[in-house]
């Protein structure tokens, strides 16, 4: 083993040990709280004869808040104990995160070998939204993986199945439904219709399995935001969270802010699509989902990961590194007790400012050389049209929407295109927070 390899091995071991020591306490602080909500609700529903949405974690006011289809997907948890459920959740999240990393980098991590893989794993482990997703036992990474699989399907011309992942994600949680809007906005109407049909079918299945729970959710629980948690809780890093911490309770103000953000998103998505940059379009949609959702707990911010991949691909590693570092610090918890004043307004909403800034200034249309453009491009040396040209153009057009999602952070994208051959194509953590201490954590500073 050379001196360089020996040094890399020692550094990798030291970093791994430090990160492991740091994160080993996180599950203890979070206590797998959301997973305990899921497991307890499903177990009570199946074995205890209780109603799904009546269950509360003992000693707290927290219960199940997702659509009934989410509970149907979690039914296997009723067959195992909580410890087994924790292990299975960790394995599923690890597999989903590996898939997300592979899709965002197009497998480029392999060119850096084991050393790059170890460093990348350490960096991902420090990312607060990921830490919280794992230690709460949340499902955010699984949903992100479903959406990115659809992006890959569209980019590779296998659009026959595109939309299924988005549809399933939207049936489990409501927020990913904004990606159906992305498909419509970019002209991927078949994929949008497929996603809508899958969501409807999954919801209908839940209605057959749990008619009472379905009726209660869609007529009562969905509209009762108090079941989800306090809007002004510092972990709520959404537009609604900012307004709630300012004491603004007028829903018209929030609706106006949401419409303005959606308008900005629509303009930016169309420009990204016209520039042949579907990766940026998908990243922008993840950002807007976090902003417009009434409640966006810190662990929901895993939807920012595609934006960091876009920044790296566009040649802005310092910006990506600085913003990523801030999202590793848990800085918003400095204002856990009091988010009033200028300091609270600026610091207590730090993650929301990052999300909003990325929505406004995320680079779009900057594709590196190395891969042929996915959209149809005319060059000065183009040969005369052949009989196969229409078919070739049609296949290329199907690849426009999501190809960049696989190019992010790899430097393997195509040159910037100038014109596209066609138009490219609950909720949160667990429930109500009691008036007493925050039940999600044994540490008020670290909870989400």
CSV table of C-alpha atoms in Angstrom, one decimal:
chain,number,residue,atom,x,y,z
A,1,UNK,CA,0.0,0.0,0.0
A,2,UNK,CA,1.4,3.4,-1.0
A,3,UNK,CA,1.8,6.3,1.3
A,4,UNK,CA,-1.1,8.1,-0.4
A,5,UNK,CA,-3.4,5.1,0.0
A,6,UNK,CA,-2.4,4.6,3.6
A,7,UNK,CA,-3.1,8.3,4.3
A,8,UNK,CA,-6.5,8.1,2.7
A,9,UNK,CA,-7.3,5.0,4.6
A,10,UNK,CA,-6.4,6.6,7.9
A,11,UNK,CA,-8.4,9.8,7.1
A,12,UNK,CA,-11.4,7.8,6.0
A,13,UNK,CA,-11.3,5.8,9.2
A,14,UNK,CA,-11.0,8.9,11.3
A,15,UNK,CA,-13.9,10.7,9.5
A,16,UNK,CA,-16.1,7.6,9.7
A,17,UNK,CA,-15.4,7.2,13.5
A,18,UNK,CA,-16.1,10.9,14.1
A,19,UNK,CA,-19.3,10.9,12.1
A,20,UNK,CA,-20.4,7.7,13.7
A,21,UNK,CA,-19.8,9.0,17.2
A,22,UNK,CA,-21.8,12.2,16.3
A,23,UNK,CA,-24.8,10.4,14.8
A,24,UNK,CA,-24.9,7.6,17.3
A,25,UNK,CA,-26.7,9.9,19.7
A,26,UNK,CA,-29.3,11.2,17.2
A,27,UNK,CA,-31.6,8.2,17.3
A,28,UNK,CA,-31.6,8.4,21.1
A,29,UNK,CA,-32.6,12.1,20.9
A,30,UNK,CA,-35.3,11.4,18.3
A,31,UNK,CA,-36.2,8.0,19.7
A,32,UNK,CA,-37.6,6.9,16.3
A,33,UNK,CA,-40.6,9.0,17.2
A,34,UNK,CA,-42.4,9.1,13.9
A,35,UNK,CA,-41.8,5.4,13.3
A,36,UNK,CA,-43.4,4.7,16.7
A,37,UNK,CA,-46.4,6.7,15.5
A,38,UNK,CA,-46.7,4.6,12.4
A,39,UNK,CA,-46.1,1.3,14.2
A,40,UNK,CA,-48.4,2.1,17.1
A,41,UNK,CA,-51.2,3.3,14.8
A,42,UNK,CA,-51.1,0.3,12.5
A,43,UNK,CA,-50.8,-2.2,15.3
A,44,UNK,CA,-53.7,-0.6,17.2
A,45,UNK,CA,-55.7,-0.6,13.9
A,46,UNK,CA,-55.1,-4.2,13.1
A,47,UNK,CA,-54.8,-5.9,16.5
A,48,UNK,CA,-56.4,-3.5,18.9
A,49,UNK,CA,-59.7,-2.9,17.1
A,50,UNK,CA,-59.0,0.8,17.2
A,51,UNK,CA,-59.6,3.4,14.6
A,52,UNK,CA,-56.5,4.4,12.7
A,53,UNK,CA,-56.7,8.2,13.3
A,54,UNK,CA,-57.7,7.8,17.0
A,55,UNK,CA,-54.3,6.4,18.1
A,56,UNK,CA,-52.0,8.5,20.1
A,57,UNK,CA,-48.4,7.7,21.2
A,58,UNK,CA,-48.8,7.2,25.0
A,59,UNK,CA,-48.1,10.3,26.9
A,60,UNK,CA,-48.3,12.6,23.9
A,61,UNK,CA,-50.9,14.0,21.5
A,62,UNK,CA,-49.3,12.6,18.4
A,63,UNK,CA,-51.1,10.3,16.1
A,64,UNK,CA,-51.2,9.2,12.4
A,65,UNK,CA,-51.7,12.1,10.0
A,66,UNK,CA,-50.9,10.6,6.5
A,67,UNK,CA,-53.5,9.5,3.9
A,68,UNK,CA,-55.0,6.1,4.5
A,69,UNK,CA,-52.9,4.6,1.6
A,70,UNK,CA,-49.8,5.2,3.7
A,71,UNK,CA,-51.2,3.1,6.5
A,72,UNK,CA,-52.0,0.4,3.9
A,73,UNK,CA,-48.4,0.4,2.8
A,74,UNK,CA,-47.3,0.1,6.4
A,75,UNK,CA,-49.5,-2.8,7.3
A,76,UNK,CA,-46.6,-5.3,7.3
A,77,UNK,CA,-45.4,-3.5,10.5
A,78,UNK,CA,-48.3,-5.0,12.3
A,79,UNK,CA,-46.6,-8.4,11.9
A,80,UNK,CA,-43.3,-7.4,13.6
A,81,UNK,CA,-42.3,-5.7,16.8
A,82,UNK,CA,-41.0,-2.1,17.1
A,83,UNK,CA,-37.3,-3.1,17.2
A,84,UNK,CA,-37.7,-5.1,14.0
A,85,UNK,CA,-39.6,-2.3,12.4
A,86,UNK,CA,-36.7,0.1,13.3
A,87,UNK,CA,-34.2,-2.2,11.6
A,88,UNK,CA,-36.3,-2.6,8.5
A,89,UNK,CA,-36.9,1.2,8.3
A,90,UNK,CA,-33.1,1.8,8.5
A,91,UNK,CA,-32.4,-0.7,5.8
A,92,UNK,CA,-35.1,0.7,3.5
A,93,UNK,CA,-33.9,4.3,4.0
A,94,UNK,CA,-30.3,3.3,3.4
A,95,UNK,CA,-31.3,1.5,0.1
A,96,UNK,CA,-33.4,4.5,-0.9
A,97,UNK,CA,-30.5,6.9,-0.2
A,98,UNK,CA,-28.1,4.8,-2.2
A,99,UNK,CA,-30.5,4.9,-5.1
A,100,UNK,CA,-31.0,8.7,-4.8
A,101,UNK,CA,-27.2,9.3,-4.7
A,102,UNK,CA,-26.8,7.0,-7.8
A,103,UNK,CA,-29.5,8.8,-9.7
A,104,UNK,CA,-28.3,12.3,-8.8
A,105,UNK,CA,-24.7,11.5,-9.8
A,106,UNK,CA,-25.5,9.1,-12.6
A,107,UNK,CA,-23.2,6.7,-10.8
A,108,UNK,CA,-20.2,9.0,-11.0
A,109,UNK,CA,-19.3,8.1,-7.4
A,110,UNK,CA,-17.7,5.0,-8.8
A,111,UNK,CA,-15.0,6.9,-10.5
A,112,UNK,CA,-13.7,8.0,-7.1
A,113,UNK,CA,-13.5,4.5,-5.7
A,114,UNK,CA,-13.9,3.6,-2.1
A,115,UNK,CA,-12.3,6.8,-0.8
A,116,UNK,CA,-14.9,9.0,-2.6
A,117,UNK,CA,-17.7,6.8,-1.5
A,118,UNK,CA,-16.7,7.0,2.1
A,119,UNK,CA,-16.3,10.8,2.0
A,120,UNK,CA,-19.7,11.1,0.3
A,121,UNK,CA,-21.4,8.9,2.8
A,122,UNK,CA,-19.9,11.0,5.7
A,123,UNK,CA,-21.1,14.3,4.0
A,124,UNK,CA,-24.6,12.9,3.6
A,125,UNK,CA,-24.7,11.6,7.2
A,126,UNK,CA,-24.0,15.2,8.4
A,127,UNK,CA,-26.9,16.7,6.5
A,128,UNK,CA,-29.5,17.5,9.1
A,129,UNK,CA,-32.6,16.7,7.1
A,130,UNK,CA,-31.2,13.2,6.4
A,131,UNK,CA,-30.1,12.8,10.0
A,132,UNK,CA,-33.7,13.5,11.1
A,133,UNK,CA,-35.2,11.4,8.4
A,134,UNK,CA,-33.3,8.4,9.7
A,135,UNK,CA,-33.6,9.0,13.4
A,136,UNK,CA,-37.3,9.8,13.3
A,137,UNK,CA,-37.9,6.8,11.1
A,138,UNK,CA,-39.4,9.0,8.4
A,139,UNK,CA,-40.3,8.2,4.8
A,140,UNK,CA,-39.0,11.3,2.9
A,141,UNK,CA,-36.0,9.6,1.2
A,142,UNK,CA,-38.2,6.8,-0.1
A,143,UNK,CA,-40.5,9.4,-1.7
A,144,UNK,CA,-37.6,11.3,-3.2
A,145,UNK,CA,-36.3,8.0,-4.7
A,146,UNK,CA,-39.7,7.3,-6.3
A,147,UNK,CA,-39.8,10.8,-7.9
A,148,UNK,CA,-36.2,10.5,-9.2
A,149,UNK,CA,-36.9,7.1,-10.7
A,150,UNK,CA,-39.6,8.7,-12.8
A,151,UNK,CA,-37.1,11.4,-13.8
A,152,UNK,CA,-34.7,8.7,-15.0
A,153,UNK,CA,-37.5,6.8,-16.9
A,154,UNK,CA,-38.4,10.0,-18.8
A,155,UNK,CA,-34.7,10.8,-19.5
A,156,UNK,CA,-34.1,7.3,-21.0
A,157,UNK,CA,-37.2,7.2,-23.2
A,158,UNK,CA,-38.9,4.5,-21.0
A,159,UNK,CA,-41.8,6.8,-20.5
A,160,UNK,CA,-44.3,4.0,-20.5
A,161,UNK,CA,-43.9,3.7,-16.7
A,162,UNK,CA,-43.1,7.3,-16.0
A,163,UNK,CA,-45.5,8.8,-13.5
A,164,UNK,CA,-46.0,5.7,-11.4
A,165,UNK,CA,-43.4,6.7,-8.8
A,166,UNK,CA,-44.8,10.2,-8.5
A,167,UNK,CA,-48.3,8.9,-8.2
A,168,UNK,CA,-47.4,6.5,-5.4
A,169,UNK,CA,-45.5,9.2,-3.6
A,170,UNK,CA,-48.5,11.6,-3.8
A,171,UNK,CA,-50.7,8.8,-2.5
A,172,UNK,CA,-48.5,8.3,0.6
A,173,UNK,CA,-48.0,12.0,1.2
A,174,UNK,CA,-49.7,15.0,-0.4
A,175,UNK,CA,-46.7,17.2,-1.0
A,176,UNK,CA,-45.2,15.2,-3.9
A,177,UNK,CA,-48.4,15.9,-5.9
A,178,UNK,CA,-46.7,19.1,-7.0
A,179,UNK,CA,-44.6,17.0,-9.3
A,180,UNK,CA,-47.8,16.1,-11.2
A,181,UNK,CA,-48.0,19.9,-11.8
A,182,UNK,CA,-44.5,19.8,-13.1
A,183,UNK,CA,-45.4,17.1,-15.7
A,184,UNK,CA,-48.3,19.2,-16.9
A,185,UNK,CA,-46.3,22.4,-17.0
A,186,UNK,CA,-43.6,20.8,-19.1
A,187,UNK,CA,-46.0,19.0,-21.5
A,188,UNK,CA,-45.6,15.4,-20.2
A,189,UNK,CA,-49.3,14.9,-20.2
A,190,UNK,CA,-49.3,11.1,-20.5
A,191,UNK,CA,-47.0,10.8,-17.5
A,192,UNK,CA,-49.1,13.3,-15.6
A,193,UNK,CA,-52.3,11.4,-16.4
A,194,UNK,CA,-50.5,8.1,-15.3
A,195,UNK,CA,-49.4,9.7,-12.1
A,196,UNK,CA,-52.9,11.0,-11.4
A,197,UNK,CA,-54.4,7.6,-12.2
A,198,UNK,CA,-52.0,5.8,-9.9
A,199,UNK,CA,-52.8,8.3,-7.0
A,200,UNK,CA,-56.5,7.8,-7.6
A,201,UNK,CA,-56.2,4.0,-7.7
A,202,UNK,CA,-54.1,3.9,-4.5
A,203,UNK,CA,-56.6,6.1,-2.8
A,204,UNK,CA,-59.4,3.9,-4.0
A,205,UNK,CA,-57.6,0.8,-2.7
A,206,UNK,CA,-57.3,2.5,0.7
A,207,UNK,CA,-61.0,3.2,0.6
A,208,UNK,CA,-61.8,-0.4,0.1
A,209,UNK,CA,-59.4,-1.6,2.8
A,210,UNK,CA,-60.3,1.1,5.4
A,211,UNK,CA,-63.5,2.9,4.4
A,212,UNK,CA,-64.1,4.5,7.8
A,213,UNK,CA,-60.5,5.8,8.0
A,214,UNK,CA,-60.7,7.1,4.5
A,215,UNK,CA,-63.9,9.0,5.1
A,216,UNK,CA,-62.5,10.5,8.2
A,217,UNK,CA,-59.2,11.6,6.7
A,218,UNK,CA,-60.7,13.2,3.5
A,219,UNK,CA,-63.6,15.0,5.3
A,220,UNK,CA,-62.0,15.9,8.7
A,221,UNK,CA,-58.4,15.1,9.4
A,222,UNK,CA,-57.0,16.6,6.2
A,223,UNK,CA,-58.4,20.0,7.1
A,224,UNK,CA,-57.4,20.0,10.7
A,225,UNK,CA,-53.9,21.5,10.8
A,226,UNK,CA,-53.8,21.2,14.6
A,227,UNK,CA,-53.4,17.4,14.2
A,228,UNK,CA,-50.1,18.0,12.4
A,229,UNK,CA,-48.4,20.3,14.8
A,230,UNK,CA,-47.9,24.0,15.7
A,231,UNK,CA,-47.4,26.2,12.7
A,232,UNK,CA,-45.0,28.5,14.6
A,233,UNK,CA,-42.8,25.6,15.8
A,234,UNK,CA,-39.2,26.4,14.7
A,235,UNK,CA,-38.9,23.2,12.8
A,236,UNK,CA,-41.6,24.4,10.4
A,237,UNK,CA,-39.4,25.9,7.7
A,238,UNK,CA,-42.1,26.8,5.2
A,239,UNK,CA,-43.7,30.1,4.2
A,240,UNK,CA,-46.5,29.4,6.6
A,241,UNK,CA,-43.9,28.8,9.4
A,242,UNK,CA,-42.5,32.3,8.8
A,243,UNK,CA,-45.9,33.9,8.9
A,244,UNK,CA,-46.9,32.0,12.0
A,245,UNK,CA,-43.8,33.0,13.9
A,246,UNK,CA,-44.5,36.6,12.9
A,247,UNK,CA,-48.0,36.3,14.4
A,248,UNK,CA,-49.7,36.6,11.0
A,249,UNK,CA,-52.8,34.4,11.0
A,250,UNK,CA,-54.6,35.7,8.0
A,251,UNK,CA,-54.9,32.8,5.5
A,252,UNK,CA,-55.3,35.2,2.7
A,253,UNK,CA,-51.8,36.5,3.3
A,254,UNK,CA,-50.4,32.9,3.2
A,255,UNK,CA,-52.4,32.1,0.0
A,256,UNK,CA,-51.0,35.3,-1.7
A,257,UNK,CA,-47.5,34.3,-0.8
A,258,UNK,CA,-48.0,30.8,-2.1
A,259,UNK,CA,-49.5,32.0,-5.4
A,260,UNK,CA,-46.5,34.4,-5.9
A,261,UNK,CA,-44.0,31.5,-5.2
A,262,UNK,CA,-45.9,29.2,-7.6
A,263,UNK,CA,-45.8,31.9,-10.3
A,264,UNK,CA,-42.0,32.2,-9.9
A,265,UNK,CA,-41.7,28.4,-9.9
A,266,UNK,CA,-43.7,28.2,-13.1
A,267,UNK,CA,-41.6,30.8,-14.9
A,268,UNK,CA,-38.3,29.2,-13.8
A,269,UNK,CA,-39.4,25.7,-14.7
A,270,UNK,CA,-40.4,26.8,-18.2
A,271,UNK,CA,-37.1,28.5,-18.7
A,272,UNK,CA,-35.2,25.5,-17.4
A,273,UNK,CA,-37.1,23.2,-19.8
A,274,UNK,CA,-36.6,25.6,-22.7
A,275,UNK,CA,-32.9,25.5,-21.9
A,276,UNK,CA,-32.8,21.7,-22.0
A,277,UNK,CA,-32.2,21.4,-18.3
A,278,UNK,CA,-34.9,19.1,-16.8
A,279,UNK,CA,-32.7,18.4,-13.7
A,280,UNK,CA,-33.1,22.0,-12.7
A,281,UNK,CA,-36.9,21.7,-13.3
A,282,UNK,CA,-37.2,18.8,-11.0
A,283,UNK,CA,-34.9,20.5,-8.4
A,284,UNK,CA,-37.0,23.7,-8.5
A,285,UNK,CA,-40.2,21.6,-7.9
A,286,UNK,CA,-38.7,20.0,-4.8
A,287,UNK,CA,-37.9,23.5,-3.5
A,288,UNK,CA,-41.4,24.9,-4.2
A,289,UNK,CA,-43.0,21.8,-2.5
A,290,UNK,CA,-41.1,22.7,0.7
A,291,UNK,CA,-42.1,26.4,0.5
A,292,UNK,CA,-45.8,26.0,-0.2
A,293,UNK,CA,-46.6,23.1,2.1
A,294,UNK,CA,-48.3,24.5,5.3
A,295,UNK,CA,-45.8,22.6,7.4
A,296,UNK,CA,-42.3,21.6,6.3
A,297,UNK,CA,-40.4,20.0,9.1
A,298,UNK,CA,-36.6,20.1,8.8
A,299,UNK,CA,-36.5,16.4,7.7
A,300,UNK,CA,-38.7,17.3,4.7
A,301,UNK,CA,-35.8,19.3,3.3
A,302,UNK,CA,-34.3,16.2,1.8
A,303,UNK,CA,-36.1,17.6,-1.3
A,304,UNK,CA,-33.2,20.1,-1.5
A,305,UNK,CA,-30.7,17.4,-2.4
A,306,UNK,CA,-31.4,17.7,-6.2
A,307,UNK,CA,-30.6,21.4,-6.0
A,308,UNK,CA,-27.2,20.8,-4.6
A,309,UNK,CA,-26.5,18.3,-7.4
A,310,UNK,CA,-27.6,21.0,-9.9
A,311,UNK,CA,-25.2,23.6,-8.3
A,312,UNK,CA,-22.3,21.2,-8.5
A,313,UNK,CA,-23.1,20.3,-12.1
A,314,UNK,CA,-23.3,24.0,-13.0
A,315,UNK,CA,-19.9,24.7,-11.6
A,316,UNK,CA,-20.8,26.3,-8.2
A,317,UNK,CA,-19.1,24.0,-5.7
A,318,UNK,CA,-18.4,26.8,-3.2
A,319,UNK,CA,-22.0,27.9,-3.1
A,320,UNK,CA,-23.2,24.4,-2.8
A,321,UNK,CA,-20.7,23.7,0.0
A,322,UNK,CA,-21.5,26.8,2.0
A,323,UNK,CA,-25.3,26.2,1.8
A,324,UNK,CA,-24.9,22.5,2.5
A,325,UNK,CA,-22.7,23.3,5.5
A,326,UNK,CA,-25.4,25.6,7.0
A,327,UNK,CA,-28.0,22.8,6.6
A,328,UNK,CA,-25.7,20.6,8.7
A,329,UNK,CA,-25.5,22.9,11.6
A,330,UNK,CA,-29.0,22.7,13.2
A,331,UNK,CA,-28.7,26.5,13.5
A,332,UNK,CA,-32.5,27.1,13.5
A,333,UNK,CA,-32.7,25.5,16.9
A,334,UNK,CA,-30.9,28.4,18.5
A,335,UNK,CA,-34.3,30.1,18.3
A,336,UNK,CA,-36.3,27.2,19.7
A,337,UNK,CA,-37.5,29.1,22.7
A,338,UNK,CA,-37.9,32.5,21.2
A,339,UNK,CA,-38.0,33.3,17.4
A,340,UNK,CA,-39.1,36.9,17.9
A,341,UNK,CA,-37.3,40.0,16.9
A,342,UNK,CA,-34.9,40.6,14.0
A,343,UNK,CA,-32.6,37.7,15.1
A,344,UNK,CA,-35.5,35.3,15.2
A,345,UNK,CA,-36.8,36.4,11.9
A,346,UNK,CA,-33.5,36.0,10.1
A,347,UNK,CA,-32.0,33.1,12.1
A,348,UNK,CA,-35.0,31.1,13.0
A,349,UNK,CA,-36.0,30.9,9.3
A,350,UNK,CA,-32.6,30.2,8.0
A,351,UNK,CA,-33.5,27.1,6.1
A,352,UNK,CA,-36.5,28.7,4.5
A,353,UNK,CA,-34.3,31.6,3.3
A,354,UNK,CA,-32.0,29.0,1.7
A,355,UNK,CA,-34.9,27.3,0.0
A,356,UNK,CA,-36.3,30.5,-1.3
A,357,UNK,CA,-32.9,31.7,-2.5
A,358,UNK,CA,-32.4,28.5,-4.4
A,359,UNK,CA,-35.8,28.9,-6.0
A,360,UNK,CA,-34.9,32.3,-7.2
A,361,UNK,CA,-31.3,31.8,-8.3
A,362,UNK,CA,-30.7,28.1,-8.9
A,363,UNK,CA,-28.7,27.9,-12.2
A,364,UNK,CA,-30.7,26.4,-15.1
A,365,UNK,CA,-29.5,25.6,-18.5
A,366,UNK,CA,-25.8,25.0,-17.6
A,367,UNK,CA,-25.0,21.6,-18.8
A,368,UNK,CA,-21.4,20.3,-19.0
A,369,UNK,CA,-19.9,18.7,-22.0
A,370,UNK,CA,-19.7,14.9,-22.2
A,371,UNK,CA,-23.2,13.7,-23.0
A,372,UNK,CA,-25.1,14.2,-26.2
A,373,UNK,CA,-28.0,16.6,-25.8
A,374,UNK,CA,-31.3,15.0,-25.0
A,375,UNK,CA,-33.2,17.6,-26.9
A,376,UNK,CA,-33.1,18.0,-30.7
A,377,UNK,CA,-30.3,20.4,-31.6
A,378,UNK,CA,-29.5,21.8,-35.0
A,379,UNK,CA,-25.8,22.3,-35.9
A,380,UNK,CA,-24.1,23.8,-38.9
A,381,UNK,CA,-22.7,20.5,-39.9
A,382,UNK,CA,-26.0,18.6,-39.7
A,383,UNK,CA,-26.5,16.1,-42.5
A,384,UNK,CA,-29.6,15.9,-44.7
A,385,UNK,CA,-32.7,14.5,-43.0
A,386,UNK,CA,-33.0,10.7,-43.2
A,387,UNK,CA,-36.1,8.6,-43.3
A,388,UNK,CA,-35.5,7.7,-39.7
A,389,UNK,CA,-35.2,11.3,-38.5
A,390,UNK,CA,-38.8,11.7,-37.3
A,391,UNK,CA,-38.5,8.6,-35.2
A,392,UNK,CA,-35.2,9.7,-33.8
A,393,UNK,CA,-36.6,13.1,-32.9
A,394,UNK,CA,-39.6,11.6,-31.2
A,395,UNK,CA,-37.4,9.4,-29.0
A,396,UNK,CA,-35.1,12.3,-28.1
A,397,UNK,CA,-38.1,14.4,-27.2
A,398,UNK,CA,-39.2,11.9,-24.6
A,399,UNK,CA,-35.8,12.2,-23.0
A,400,UNK,CA,-36.0,15.9,-22.4
A,401,UNK,CA,-37.8,16.1,-19.1
A,402,UNK,CA,-35.7,14.2,-16.6
A,403,UNK,CA,-32.3,13.4,-18.1
A,404,UNK,CA,-30.6,16.1,-16.2
A,405,UNK,CA,-31.7,14.6,-12.9
A,406,UNK,CA,-29.2,11.8,-13.6
A,407,UNK,CA,-26.5,14.2,-14.7
A,408,UNK,CA,-26.5,16.3,-11.6
A,409,UNK,CA,-23.1,16.7,-9.8
A,410,UNK,CA,-21.3,14.5,-12.3
A,411,UNK,CA,-20.1,16.8,-15.1
A,412,UNK,CA,-21.5,14.4,-17.6
A,413,UNK,CA,-24.2,16.6,-19.0
A,414,UNK,CA,-24.5,17.9,-22.6
A,415,UNK,CA,-23.7,21.3,-23.8
A,416,UNK,CA,-26.3,23.9,-23.2
A,417,UNK,CA,-29.1,23.5,-25.7
A,418,UNK,CA,-30.9,26.4,-27.4
A,419,UNK,CA,-34.3,25.2,-28.1
A,420,UNK,CA,-36.2,22.0,-27.3
A,421,UNK,CA,-37.8,19.9,-30.0
A,422,UNK,CA,-41.0,19.8,-28.0
A,423,UNK,CA,-42.4,21.1,-24.7
A,424,UNK,CA,-40.5,19.2,-22.1
A,425,UNK,CA,-42.4,17.9,-20.2
A,426,UNK,CA,-50.6,15.2,6.8
A,427,UNK,CA,-48.3,16.1,5.6
A,428,UNK,CA,-45.5,16.5,8.0
A,429,UNK,CA,-44.1,14.9,10.9
A,430,UNK,CA,-46.6,13.1,12.9
A,431,UNK,CA,-49.2,15.2,14.6
A,432,UNK,CA,-50.1,17.7,17.3
A,433,UNK,CA,-47.5,19.0,19.7
A,434,UNK,CA,-48.8,19.0,23.3
A,435,UNK,CA,-48.6,22.2,25.2
A,436,UNK,CA,-45.9,20.7,27.4
A,437,UNK,CA,-42.4,19.8,26.3
A,438,UNK,CA,-41.8,18.6,22.7
A,439,UNK,CA,-42.4,14.9,22.6
A,440,UNK,CA,-40.4,14.3,19.5
A,441,UNK,CA,-37.2,14.5,21.4
A,442,UNK,CA,-35.5,14.3,24.7
A,443,UNK,CA,-33.5,17.3,23.7
A,444,UNK,CA,-35.4,20.5,23.0
A,445,UNK,CA,-32.5,21.8,20.9
A,446,UNK,CA,-32.2,18.8,18.6
A,447,UNK,CA,-35.8,17.8,18.0
A,448,UNK,CA,-37.5,18.2,14.6
